[in-house]
Coordinates of C-alpha atoms in Angstrom, one line a residue:
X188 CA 54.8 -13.0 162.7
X189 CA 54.3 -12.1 158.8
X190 CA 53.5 -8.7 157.7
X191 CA 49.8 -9.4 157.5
X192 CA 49.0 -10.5 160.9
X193 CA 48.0 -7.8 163.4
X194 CA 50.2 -6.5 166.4
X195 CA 48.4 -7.3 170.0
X196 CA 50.6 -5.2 171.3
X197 CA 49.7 -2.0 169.2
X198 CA 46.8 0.1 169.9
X199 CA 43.7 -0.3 167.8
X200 CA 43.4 2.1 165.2
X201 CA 40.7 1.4 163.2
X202 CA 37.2 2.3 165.4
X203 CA 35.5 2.3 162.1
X204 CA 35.8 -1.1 161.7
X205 CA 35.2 -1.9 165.5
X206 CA 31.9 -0.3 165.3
X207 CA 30.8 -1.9 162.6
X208 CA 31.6 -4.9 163.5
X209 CA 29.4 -4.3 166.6
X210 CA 26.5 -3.3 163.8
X211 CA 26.9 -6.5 162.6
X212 CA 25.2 -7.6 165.6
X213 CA 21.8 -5.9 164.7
X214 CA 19.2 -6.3 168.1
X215 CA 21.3 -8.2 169.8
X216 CA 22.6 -5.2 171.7
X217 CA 22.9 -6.9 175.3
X218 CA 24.9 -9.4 174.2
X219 CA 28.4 -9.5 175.1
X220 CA 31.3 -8.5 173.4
X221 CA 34.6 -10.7 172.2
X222 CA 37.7 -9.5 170.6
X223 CA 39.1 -11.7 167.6
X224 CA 42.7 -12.4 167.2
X225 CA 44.7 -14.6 165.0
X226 CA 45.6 -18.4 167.0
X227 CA 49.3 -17.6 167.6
X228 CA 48.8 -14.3 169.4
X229 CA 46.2 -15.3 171.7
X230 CA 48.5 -15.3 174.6
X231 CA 49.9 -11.6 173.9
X232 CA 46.4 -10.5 173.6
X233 CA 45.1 -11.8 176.8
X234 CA 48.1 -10.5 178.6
X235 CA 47.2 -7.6 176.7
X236 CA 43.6 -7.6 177.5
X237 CA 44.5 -8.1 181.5
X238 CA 46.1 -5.1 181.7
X239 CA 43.9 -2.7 179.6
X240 CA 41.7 -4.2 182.4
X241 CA 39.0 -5.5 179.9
X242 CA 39.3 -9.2 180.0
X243 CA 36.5 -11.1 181.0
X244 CA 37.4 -13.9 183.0
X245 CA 33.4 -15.2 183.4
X246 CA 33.3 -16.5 179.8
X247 CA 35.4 -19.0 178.3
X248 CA 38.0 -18.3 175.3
X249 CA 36.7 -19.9 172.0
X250 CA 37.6 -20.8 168.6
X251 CA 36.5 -18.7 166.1
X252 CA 37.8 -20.4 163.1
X253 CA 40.4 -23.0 162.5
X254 CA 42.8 -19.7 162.4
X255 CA 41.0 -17.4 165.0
X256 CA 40.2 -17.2 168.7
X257 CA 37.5 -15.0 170.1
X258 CA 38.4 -13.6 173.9
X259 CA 35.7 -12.5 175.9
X260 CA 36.3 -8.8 176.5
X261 CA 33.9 -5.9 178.6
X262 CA 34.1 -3.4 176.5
X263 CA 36.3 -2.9 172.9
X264 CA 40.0 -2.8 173.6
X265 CA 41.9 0.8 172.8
X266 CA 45.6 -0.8 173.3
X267 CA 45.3 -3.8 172.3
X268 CA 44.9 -4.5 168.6
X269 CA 42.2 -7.0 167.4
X270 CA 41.0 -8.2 164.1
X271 CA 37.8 -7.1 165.2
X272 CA 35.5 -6.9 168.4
X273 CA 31.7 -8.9 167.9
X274 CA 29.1 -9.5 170.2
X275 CA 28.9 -13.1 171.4
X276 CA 25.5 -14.1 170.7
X277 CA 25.8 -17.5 172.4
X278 CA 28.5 -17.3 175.1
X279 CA 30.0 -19.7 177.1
X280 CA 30.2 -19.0 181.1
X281 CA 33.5 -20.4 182.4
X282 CA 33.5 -22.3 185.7
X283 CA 36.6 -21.1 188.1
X284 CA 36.2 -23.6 190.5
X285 CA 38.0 -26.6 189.8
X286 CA 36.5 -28.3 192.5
X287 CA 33.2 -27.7 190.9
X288 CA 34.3 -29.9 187.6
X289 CA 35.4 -32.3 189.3
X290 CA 32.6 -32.6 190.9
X291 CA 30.3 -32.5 188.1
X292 CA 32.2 -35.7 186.5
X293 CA 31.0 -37.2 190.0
X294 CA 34.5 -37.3 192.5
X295 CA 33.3 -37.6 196.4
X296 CA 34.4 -35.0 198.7
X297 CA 36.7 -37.1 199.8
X298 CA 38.3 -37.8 196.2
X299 CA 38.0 -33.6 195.9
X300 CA 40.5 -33.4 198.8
X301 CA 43.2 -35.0 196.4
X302 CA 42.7 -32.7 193.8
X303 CA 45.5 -29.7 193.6
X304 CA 45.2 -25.9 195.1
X305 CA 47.4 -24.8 192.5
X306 CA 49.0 -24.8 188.8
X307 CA 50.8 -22.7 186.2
X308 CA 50.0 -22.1 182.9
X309 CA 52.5 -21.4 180.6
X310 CA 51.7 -20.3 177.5
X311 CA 49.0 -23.0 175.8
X312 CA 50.7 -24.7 178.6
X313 CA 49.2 -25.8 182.0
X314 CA 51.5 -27.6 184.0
X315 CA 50.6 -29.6 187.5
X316 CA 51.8 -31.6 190.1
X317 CA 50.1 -34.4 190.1
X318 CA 49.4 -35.4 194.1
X319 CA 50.3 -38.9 194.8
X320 CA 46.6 -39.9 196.1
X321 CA 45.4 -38.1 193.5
X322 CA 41.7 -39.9 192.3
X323 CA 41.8 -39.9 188.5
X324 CA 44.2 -37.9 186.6
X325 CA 42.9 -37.9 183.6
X326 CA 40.0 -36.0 185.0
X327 CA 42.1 -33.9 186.7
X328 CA 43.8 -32.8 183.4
X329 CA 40.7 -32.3 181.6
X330 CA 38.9 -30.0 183.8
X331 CA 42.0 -28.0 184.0
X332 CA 41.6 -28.0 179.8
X333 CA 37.9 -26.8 180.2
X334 CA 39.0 -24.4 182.6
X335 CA 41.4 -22.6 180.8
X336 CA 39.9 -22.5 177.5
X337 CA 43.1 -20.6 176.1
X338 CA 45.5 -23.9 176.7
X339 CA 46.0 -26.7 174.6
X340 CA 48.3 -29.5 176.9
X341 CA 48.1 -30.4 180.3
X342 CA 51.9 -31.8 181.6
X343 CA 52.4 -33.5 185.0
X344 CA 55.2 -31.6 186.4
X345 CA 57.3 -34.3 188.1
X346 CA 60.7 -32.4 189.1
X347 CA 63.6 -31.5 187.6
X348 CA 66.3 -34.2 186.6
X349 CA 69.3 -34.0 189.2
X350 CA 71.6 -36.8 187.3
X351 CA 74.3 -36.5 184.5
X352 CA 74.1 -34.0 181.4
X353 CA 70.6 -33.4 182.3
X354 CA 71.2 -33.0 185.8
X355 CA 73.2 -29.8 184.6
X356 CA 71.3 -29.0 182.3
X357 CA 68.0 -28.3 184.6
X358 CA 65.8 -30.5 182.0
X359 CA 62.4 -30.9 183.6
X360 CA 60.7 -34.2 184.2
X361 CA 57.5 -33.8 182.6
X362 CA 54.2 -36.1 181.6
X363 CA 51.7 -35.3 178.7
X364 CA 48.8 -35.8 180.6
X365 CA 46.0 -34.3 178.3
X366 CA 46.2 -32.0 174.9
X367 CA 48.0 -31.6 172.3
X368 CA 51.5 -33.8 172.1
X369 CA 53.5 -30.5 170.7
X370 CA 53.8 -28.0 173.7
X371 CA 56.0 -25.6 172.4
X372 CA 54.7 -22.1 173.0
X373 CA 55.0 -18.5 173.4
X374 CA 54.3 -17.3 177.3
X375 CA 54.5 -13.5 178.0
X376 CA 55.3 -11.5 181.1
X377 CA 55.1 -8.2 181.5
X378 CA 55.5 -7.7 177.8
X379 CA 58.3 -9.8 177.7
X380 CA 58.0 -13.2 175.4
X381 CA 59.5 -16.2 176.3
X382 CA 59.3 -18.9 173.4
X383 CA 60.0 -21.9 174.8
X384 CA 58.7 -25.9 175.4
X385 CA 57.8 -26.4 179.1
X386 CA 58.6 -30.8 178.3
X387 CA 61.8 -29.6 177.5
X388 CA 62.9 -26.9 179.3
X389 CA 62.7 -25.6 182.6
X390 CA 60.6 -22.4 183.3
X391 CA 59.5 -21.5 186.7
X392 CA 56.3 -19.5 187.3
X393 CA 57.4 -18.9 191.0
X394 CA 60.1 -16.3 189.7
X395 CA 58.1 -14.3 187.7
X396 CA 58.3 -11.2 190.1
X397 CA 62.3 -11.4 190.4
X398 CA 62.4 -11.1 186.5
X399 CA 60.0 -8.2 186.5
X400 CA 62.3 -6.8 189.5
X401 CA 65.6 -7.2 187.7
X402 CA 63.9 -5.5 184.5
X403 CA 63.3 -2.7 186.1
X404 CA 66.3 -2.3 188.3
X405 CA 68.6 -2.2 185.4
X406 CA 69.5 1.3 183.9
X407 CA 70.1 1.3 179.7
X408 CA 73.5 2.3 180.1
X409 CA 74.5 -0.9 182.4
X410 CA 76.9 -3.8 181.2
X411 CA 75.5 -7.4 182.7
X412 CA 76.7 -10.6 183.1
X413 CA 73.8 -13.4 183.1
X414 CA 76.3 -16.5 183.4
X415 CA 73.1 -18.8 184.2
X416 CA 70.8 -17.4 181.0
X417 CA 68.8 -20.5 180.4
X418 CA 66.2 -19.3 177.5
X419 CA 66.8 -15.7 178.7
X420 CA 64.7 -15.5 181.8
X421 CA 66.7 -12.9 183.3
X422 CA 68.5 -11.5 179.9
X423 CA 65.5 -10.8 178.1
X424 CA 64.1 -8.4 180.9
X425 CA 67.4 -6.3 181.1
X426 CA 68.5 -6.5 177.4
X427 CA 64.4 -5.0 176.9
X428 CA 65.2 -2.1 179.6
X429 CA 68.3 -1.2 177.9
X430 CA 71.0 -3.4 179.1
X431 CA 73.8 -4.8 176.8
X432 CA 74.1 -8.6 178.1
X433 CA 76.2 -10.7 177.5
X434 CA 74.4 -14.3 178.4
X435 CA 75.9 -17.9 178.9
X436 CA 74.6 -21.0 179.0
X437 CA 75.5 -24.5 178.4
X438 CA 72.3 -26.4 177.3
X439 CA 72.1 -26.4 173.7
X440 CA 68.0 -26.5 173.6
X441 CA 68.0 -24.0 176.6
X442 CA 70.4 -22.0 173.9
X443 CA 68.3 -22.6 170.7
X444 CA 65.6 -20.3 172.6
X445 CA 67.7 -17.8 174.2
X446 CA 68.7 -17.2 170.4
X447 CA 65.2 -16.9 169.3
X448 CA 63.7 -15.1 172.2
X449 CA 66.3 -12.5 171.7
X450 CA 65.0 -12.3 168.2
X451 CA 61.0 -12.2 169.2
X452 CA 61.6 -9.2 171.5
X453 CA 64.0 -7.2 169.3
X454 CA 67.0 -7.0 171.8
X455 CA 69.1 -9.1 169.3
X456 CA 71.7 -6.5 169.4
X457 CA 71.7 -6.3 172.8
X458 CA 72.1 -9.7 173.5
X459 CA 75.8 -11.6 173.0
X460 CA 75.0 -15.2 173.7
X461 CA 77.3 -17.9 174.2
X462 CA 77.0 -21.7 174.6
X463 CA 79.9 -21.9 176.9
X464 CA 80.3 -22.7 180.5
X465 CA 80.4 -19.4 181.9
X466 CA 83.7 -19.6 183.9
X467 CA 85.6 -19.9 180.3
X468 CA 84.3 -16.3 179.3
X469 CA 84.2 -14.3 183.0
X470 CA 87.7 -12.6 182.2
X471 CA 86.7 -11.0 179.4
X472 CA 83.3 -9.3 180.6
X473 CA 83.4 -5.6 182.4
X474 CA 80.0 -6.2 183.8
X475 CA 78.1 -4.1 186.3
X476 CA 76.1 -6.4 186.9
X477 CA 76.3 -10.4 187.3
X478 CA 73.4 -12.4 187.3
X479 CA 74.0 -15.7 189.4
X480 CA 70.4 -17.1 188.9
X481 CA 71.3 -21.1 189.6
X482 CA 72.1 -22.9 192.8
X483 CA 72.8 -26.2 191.5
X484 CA 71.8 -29.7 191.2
X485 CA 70.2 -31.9 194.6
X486 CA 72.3 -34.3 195.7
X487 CA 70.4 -37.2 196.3
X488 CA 72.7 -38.9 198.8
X489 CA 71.7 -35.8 201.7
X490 CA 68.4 -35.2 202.8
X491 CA 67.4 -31.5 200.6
X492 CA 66.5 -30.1 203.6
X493 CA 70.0 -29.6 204.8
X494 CA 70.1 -27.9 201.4
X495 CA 73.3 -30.1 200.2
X496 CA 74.0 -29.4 196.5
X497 CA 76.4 -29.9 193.8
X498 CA 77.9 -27.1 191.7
X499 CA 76.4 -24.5 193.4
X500 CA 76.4 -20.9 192.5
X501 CA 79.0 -19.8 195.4
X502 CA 81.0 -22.4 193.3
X503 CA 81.0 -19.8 190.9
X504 CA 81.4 -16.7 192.7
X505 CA 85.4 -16.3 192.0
X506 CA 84.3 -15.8 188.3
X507 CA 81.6 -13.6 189.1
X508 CA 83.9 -11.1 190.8
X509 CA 86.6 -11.8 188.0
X510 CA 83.7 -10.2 185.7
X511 CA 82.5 -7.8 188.0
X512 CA 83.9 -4.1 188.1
X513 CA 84.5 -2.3 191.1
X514 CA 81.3 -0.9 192.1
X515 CA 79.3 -3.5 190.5
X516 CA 76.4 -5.4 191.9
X517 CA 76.2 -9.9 191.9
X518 CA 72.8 -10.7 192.3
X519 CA 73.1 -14.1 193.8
X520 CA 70.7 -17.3 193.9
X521 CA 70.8 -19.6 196.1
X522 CA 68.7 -22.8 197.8
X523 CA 68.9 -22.0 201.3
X524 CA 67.7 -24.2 204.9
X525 CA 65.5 -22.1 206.4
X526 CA 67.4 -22.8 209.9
X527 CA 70.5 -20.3 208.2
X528 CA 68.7 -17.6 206.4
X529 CA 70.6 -15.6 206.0
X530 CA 73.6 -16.3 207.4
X531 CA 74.9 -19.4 205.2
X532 CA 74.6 -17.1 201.7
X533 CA 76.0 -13.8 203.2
X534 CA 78.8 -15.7 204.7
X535 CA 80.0 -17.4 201.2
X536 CA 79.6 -13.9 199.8
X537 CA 81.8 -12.1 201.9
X538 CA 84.5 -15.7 201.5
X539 CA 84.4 -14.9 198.3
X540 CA 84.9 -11.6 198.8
X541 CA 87.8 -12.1 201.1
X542 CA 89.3 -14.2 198.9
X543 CA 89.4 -11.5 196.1
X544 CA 90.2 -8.9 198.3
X545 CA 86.9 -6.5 197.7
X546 CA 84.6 -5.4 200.4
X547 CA 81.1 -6.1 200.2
X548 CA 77.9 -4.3 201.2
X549 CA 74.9 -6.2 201.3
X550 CA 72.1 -4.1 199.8
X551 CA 69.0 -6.2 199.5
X552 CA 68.0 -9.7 200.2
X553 CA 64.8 -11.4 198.9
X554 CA 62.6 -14.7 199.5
X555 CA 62.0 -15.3 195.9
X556 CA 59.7 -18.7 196.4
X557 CA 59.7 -22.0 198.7
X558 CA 62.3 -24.4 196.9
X559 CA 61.2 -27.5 199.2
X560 CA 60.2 -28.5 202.6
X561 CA 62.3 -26.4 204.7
X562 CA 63.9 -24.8 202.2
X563 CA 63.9 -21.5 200.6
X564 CA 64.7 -19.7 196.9
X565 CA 66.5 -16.3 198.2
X566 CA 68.2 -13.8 195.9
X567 CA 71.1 -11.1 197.7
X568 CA 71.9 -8.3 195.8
X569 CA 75.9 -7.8 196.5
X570 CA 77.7 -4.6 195.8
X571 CA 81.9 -5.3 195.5
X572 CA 84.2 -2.6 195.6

């Protein structure tokens, strides 16, 4: 951001100019209001926005500008900095029913069944799994554009690649289904940016409350250990609370963002990243926490709901425990049948525990999200004396 673009996330401190701005709008005093903000902070200022509780979600996000975006607000924003706040004299009411656009570019009821009940957006990115009977996805993909007026790209979200390099690497298998070809963005969480390209790296929307939980469970004078750190899901969280991480991971793009993201929330010195495999650096880390946030690549030969996988994270566990000091806590992922929750992931914790002769109390376990049919995301926070 240069010096002369405004900071969403500071509070507004120029009323003068917010009021006149609302002069500007002479009789047209029942008209609503929009806050302007520059193009590349439109996602920080909605976030923004949301939580001031001022959004409003009945009018769709416009243009404003080749350079400016104008986000329907209730009243003028007092912690959210704006260029300036204008009354919409010719606003735009956003449909939230999908359904209902669909329907308006004529699919039947029954074509309406095939349409999806859910989607992320990410960023300027909204990304979709496409159902197989699905009547026209290019329709699909469009609607989804007019009914998020703040995104740019629509991908089809078809998996994650399980084979080779990019097998271990977590690539995601992605389509451009509508938009703009260039889908790099910035998404924000909790105040927490995430620069990233959703074509061509993984970023899942389902764990967004397990990287708000790990941000706040960490204490500023804690050492960590994310040995899975991808573009910093779970580093930029803790490094922002305080932490001093030190963060490995082994895909170089993955890498190129953890580098950066460190950089766009100011926890670069916070943050030691290495593109290593993690096992290389575990005996020289004193961490109180590890952060095992990967449970490996499907193996295609078993059906996934007997949850068979290769290089799992209990793989990993002996160089978890090799970082960990007494005392500390693992908080370890894993893909989990529901038929042996939670049996199969407590019972490689305390191997691994055996093995390196520490004893273990269990001190929480989550569901984090559904991984598959039959299969469940779970996280067990481990403490190893």
């Amino acid at each position: 951001m240069s010096d002369d673009e405004p900071d969403p996330d500071s509070p507004t401190d120029d009323p003068v100019a917010v009021d006149h701005a609302l002069e500007q709008a002479g009789a047209e005093t029942d008209a609503p209001l929009a806050a302007i903000v520059a193009k590349p902070q439109t996602e920080t200022a909605l976030e923004s926005l949301r939580a001031e509780g001022v959004y409003d979600d009945s009018r769709r996000v416009r243009e404003d500008g080749p350079e400016r975006v104008a986000l329907p607000v209730t009243a003028p924003p007092t912690d959210t900095r704006v260029l300036e706040v204008v009354r919409q004299l010719e606003p735009e009411p956003r449909n939230p029913d999908l359904k209902a656009l669909l329907a308006d570019r004529g699919w039947s009821d029954d074509a309406l069944d095939s349409a999806p009940g859910s989607w992320a957006v990410i960023g300027s990115v909204i990304l979709v799994t496409v159902p197989d009977d699905c009547h026209d996805e290019t329709d699909l993909a469009e609607s989804l554009l007019e009914l998020h007026g703040e995104a740019d790209s629509v991908l089809a979200d078809e998996g994650i690649e399980n084979d080779g390099d990019a097998g271990t690497y977590r690539e995601p298998r992605t389509r451009l289904l509508a938009g703009e070809c260039d889908t790099e963005t910035i998404h924000t969480e909790h105040g927490t940016r995430y620069g990233l390209d959703p074509a061509k790296v993984m970023f899942s929307p389902g764990n967004q409350a397990e990287r708000a939980r790990l941000g706040d469970l960490v204490t500023a004078d804690e050492t960590v250990f994310d040995m899975f750190a991808g573009i910093g899901y779970f580093t930029l969280p803790m490094a922002r609370a305080g932490a001093q991480v030190t963060a490995t991971e082994l895909n170089p793009t993955a890498f190129r963002y953890l580098l950066e993201n460190a950089m766009l929330n100011d926890v670069g010195d916070r943050v030691d990243a290495y593109m290593s495999d993690c096992r290389e650096l575990a005996g020289e880390v004193d961490a109180d926490r590890v952060v095992m946030g990967y449970y490996g690549s499907a193996d295609d030969s078993e059906d996934d709901a007997h949850g068979t996988r290769t290089d799992e994270a209990h793989e990993f566990l002996p160089s978890a425990l090799e970082a960990l000091v007494p005392g500390g806590v693992v908080h370890y992922h894993e893909a989990t049948p529901e038929s042996r929750l939670w049996e199969r992931p407590i019972a490689r914790l305390k191997a691994a525990g055996e093995d390196a002769g520490r004893d273990l109390e269990i001190l929480e376990k989550r569901q984090v999200k559904s991984h598959s049919a039959g299969v469940e995301h779970v996280v067990v926070d481990a403490q190893f004396e």
